[in-house]
JSON list of C-alpha atoms in Angstrom, two decimals:
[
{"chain": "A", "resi": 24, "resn": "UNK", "atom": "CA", "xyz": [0.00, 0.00, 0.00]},
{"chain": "A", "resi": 25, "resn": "UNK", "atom": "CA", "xyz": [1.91, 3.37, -1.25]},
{"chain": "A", "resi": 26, "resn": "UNK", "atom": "CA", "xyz": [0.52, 6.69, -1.29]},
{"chain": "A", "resi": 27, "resn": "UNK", "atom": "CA", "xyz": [1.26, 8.37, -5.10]},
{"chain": "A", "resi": 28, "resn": "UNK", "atom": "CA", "xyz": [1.00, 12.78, -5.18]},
{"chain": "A", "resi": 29, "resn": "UNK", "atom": "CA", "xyz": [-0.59, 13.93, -8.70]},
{"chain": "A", "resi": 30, "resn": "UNK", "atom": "CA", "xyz": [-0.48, 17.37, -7.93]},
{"chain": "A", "resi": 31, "resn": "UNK", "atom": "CA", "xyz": [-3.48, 19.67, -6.58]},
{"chain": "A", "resi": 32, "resn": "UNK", "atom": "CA", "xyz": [-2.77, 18.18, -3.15]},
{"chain": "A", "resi": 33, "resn": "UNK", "atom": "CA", "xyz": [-4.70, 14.57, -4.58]},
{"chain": "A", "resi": 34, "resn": "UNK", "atom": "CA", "xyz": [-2.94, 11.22, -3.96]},
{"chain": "A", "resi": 35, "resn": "UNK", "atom": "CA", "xyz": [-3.64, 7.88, -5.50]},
{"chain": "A", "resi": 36, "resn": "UNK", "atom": "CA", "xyz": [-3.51, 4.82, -3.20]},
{"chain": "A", "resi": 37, "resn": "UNK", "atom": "CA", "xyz": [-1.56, 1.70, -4.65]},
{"chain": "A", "resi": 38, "resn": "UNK", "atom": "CA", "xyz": [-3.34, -1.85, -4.57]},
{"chain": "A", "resi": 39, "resn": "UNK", "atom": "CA", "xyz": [-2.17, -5.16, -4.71]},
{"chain": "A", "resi": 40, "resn": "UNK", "atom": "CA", "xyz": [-5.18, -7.44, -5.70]},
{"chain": "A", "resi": 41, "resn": "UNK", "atom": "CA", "xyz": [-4.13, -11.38, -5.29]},
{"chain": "A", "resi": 42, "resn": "UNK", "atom": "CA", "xyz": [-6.04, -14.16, -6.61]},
{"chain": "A", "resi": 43, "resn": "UNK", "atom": "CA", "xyz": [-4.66, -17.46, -5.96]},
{"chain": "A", "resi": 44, "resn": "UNK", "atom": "CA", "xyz": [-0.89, -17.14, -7.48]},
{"chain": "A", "resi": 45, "resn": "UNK", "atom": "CA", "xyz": [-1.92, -13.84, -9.46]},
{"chain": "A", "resi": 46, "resn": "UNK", "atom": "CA", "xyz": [-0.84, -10.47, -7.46]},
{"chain": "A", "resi": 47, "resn": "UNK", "atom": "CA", "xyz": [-1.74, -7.40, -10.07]},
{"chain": "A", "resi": 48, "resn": "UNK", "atom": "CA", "xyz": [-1.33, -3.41, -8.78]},
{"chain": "A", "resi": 49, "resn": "UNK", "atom": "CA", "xyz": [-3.95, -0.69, -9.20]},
{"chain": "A", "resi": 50, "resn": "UNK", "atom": "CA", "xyz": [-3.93, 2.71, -8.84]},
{"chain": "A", "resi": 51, "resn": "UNK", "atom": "CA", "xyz": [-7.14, 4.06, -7.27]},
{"chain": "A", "resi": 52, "resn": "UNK", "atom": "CA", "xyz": [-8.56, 7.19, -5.97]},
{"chain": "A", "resi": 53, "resn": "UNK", "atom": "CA", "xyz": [-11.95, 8.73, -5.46]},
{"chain": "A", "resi": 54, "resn": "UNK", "atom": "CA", "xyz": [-14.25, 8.41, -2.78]},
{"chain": "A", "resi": 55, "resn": "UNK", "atom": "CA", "xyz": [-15.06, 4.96, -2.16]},
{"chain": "A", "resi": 56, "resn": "UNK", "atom": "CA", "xyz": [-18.94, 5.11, -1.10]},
{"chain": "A", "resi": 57, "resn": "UNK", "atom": "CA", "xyz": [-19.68, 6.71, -4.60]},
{"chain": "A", "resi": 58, "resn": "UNK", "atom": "CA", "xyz": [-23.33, 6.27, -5.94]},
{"chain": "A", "resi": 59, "resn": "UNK", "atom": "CA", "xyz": [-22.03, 6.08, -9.34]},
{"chain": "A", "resi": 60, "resn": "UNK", "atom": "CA", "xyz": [-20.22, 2.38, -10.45]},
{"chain": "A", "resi": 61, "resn": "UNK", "atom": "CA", "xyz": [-16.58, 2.65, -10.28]},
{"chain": "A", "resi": 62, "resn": "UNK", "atom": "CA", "xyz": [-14.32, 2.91, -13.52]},
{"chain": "A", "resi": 63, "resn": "UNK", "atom": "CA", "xyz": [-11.58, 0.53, -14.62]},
{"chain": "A", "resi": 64, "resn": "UNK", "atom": "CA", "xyz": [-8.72, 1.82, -16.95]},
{"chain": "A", "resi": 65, "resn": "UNK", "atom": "CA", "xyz": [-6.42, -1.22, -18.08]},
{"chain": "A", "resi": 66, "resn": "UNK", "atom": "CA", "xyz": [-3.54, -0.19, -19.84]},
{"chain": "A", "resi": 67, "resn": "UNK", "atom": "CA", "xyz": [-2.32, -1.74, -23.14]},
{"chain": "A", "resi": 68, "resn": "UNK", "atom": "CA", "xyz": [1.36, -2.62, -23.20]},
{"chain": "A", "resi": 69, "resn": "UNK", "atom": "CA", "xyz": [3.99, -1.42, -22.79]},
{"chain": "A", "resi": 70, "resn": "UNK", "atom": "CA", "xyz": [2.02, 1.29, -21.09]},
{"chain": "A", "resi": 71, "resn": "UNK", "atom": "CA", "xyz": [1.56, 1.33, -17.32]},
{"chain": "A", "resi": 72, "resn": "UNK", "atom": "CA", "xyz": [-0.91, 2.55, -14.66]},
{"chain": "A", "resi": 73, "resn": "UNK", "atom": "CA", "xyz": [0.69, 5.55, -14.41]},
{"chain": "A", "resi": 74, "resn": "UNK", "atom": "CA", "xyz": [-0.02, 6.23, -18.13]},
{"chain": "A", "resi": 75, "resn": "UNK", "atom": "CA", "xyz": [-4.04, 6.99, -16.36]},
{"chain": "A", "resi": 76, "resn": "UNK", "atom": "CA", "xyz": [-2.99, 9.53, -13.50]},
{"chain": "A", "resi": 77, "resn": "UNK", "atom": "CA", "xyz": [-4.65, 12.42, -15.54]},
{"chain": "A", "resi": 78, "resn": "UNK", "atom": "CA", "xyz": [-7.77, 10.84, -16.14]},
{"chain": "A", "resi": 79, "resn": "UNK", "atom": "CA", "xyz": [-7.50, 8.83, -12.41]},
{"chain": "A", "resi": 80, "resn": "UNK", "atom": "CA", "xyz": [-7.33, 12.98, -10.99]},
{"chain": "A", "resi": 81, "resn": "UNK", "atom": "CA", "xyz": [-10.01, 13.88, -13.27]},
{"chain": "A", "resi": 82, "resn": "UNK", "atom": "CA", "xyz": [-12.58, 11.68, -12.28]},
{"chain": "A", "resi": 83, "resn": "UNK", "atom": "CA", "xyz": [-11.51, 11.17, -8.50]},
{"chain": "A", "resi": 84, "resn": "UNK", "atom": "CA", "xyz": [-12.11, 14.88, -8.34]},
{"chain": "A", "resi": 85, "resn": "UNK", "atom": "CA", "xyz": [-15.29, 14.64, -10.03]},
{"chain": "A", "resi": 86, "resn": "UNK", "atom": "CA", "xyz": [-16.40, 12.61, -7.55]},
{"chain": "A", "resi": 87, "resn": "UNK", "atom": "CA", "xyz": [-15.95, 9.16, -9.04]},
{"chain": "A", "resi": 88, "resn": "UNK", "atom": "CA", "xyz": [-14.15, 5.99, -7.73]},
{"chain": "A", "resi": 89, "resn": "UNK", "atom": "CA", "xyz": [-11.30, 5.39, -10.21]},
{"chain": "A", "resi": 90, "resn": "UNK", "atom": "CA", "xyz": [-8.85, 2.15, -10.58]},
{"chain": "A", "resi": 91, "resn": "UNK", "atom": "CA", "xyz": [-6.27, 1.69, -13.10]},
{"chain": "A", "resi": 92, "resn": "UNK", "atom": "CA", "xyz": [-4.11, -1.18, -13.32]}
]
């Protein structure tokens, strides 16, 4: 669990999400009892999370729950 700064005083919490032998990280932000469903930005390669953090601000500010992995 890591802590990320974007700028505008926002930061990003880091995820690790296991299933069985499978560990993938997220990036995710936004308030987590949101009415609306949460979004999910997968990357293509040889992109990363990181590639999202615009879009992860824009929405988190807007009041959505973002992940990005």
């Amino acid at each position: 669990l890591a802590f990320i700064g974007v700028g505008e005083g926002r930061t990003m919490e880091r995820i690790a999400v296991r299933r069985g032998d499978v560990t993938l990280s997220a990036l995710v932000d936004g308030p987590p009892d949101s009415a609306a469903p949460p979004i999910l930005c997968v990357h293509g390669w040889p992109e990363l999370s990181w590639s999202w953090r615009y879009q992860i601000a824009h929405f988190a500010r807007n009041g959505r729950r973002i992940a990005a992995m």
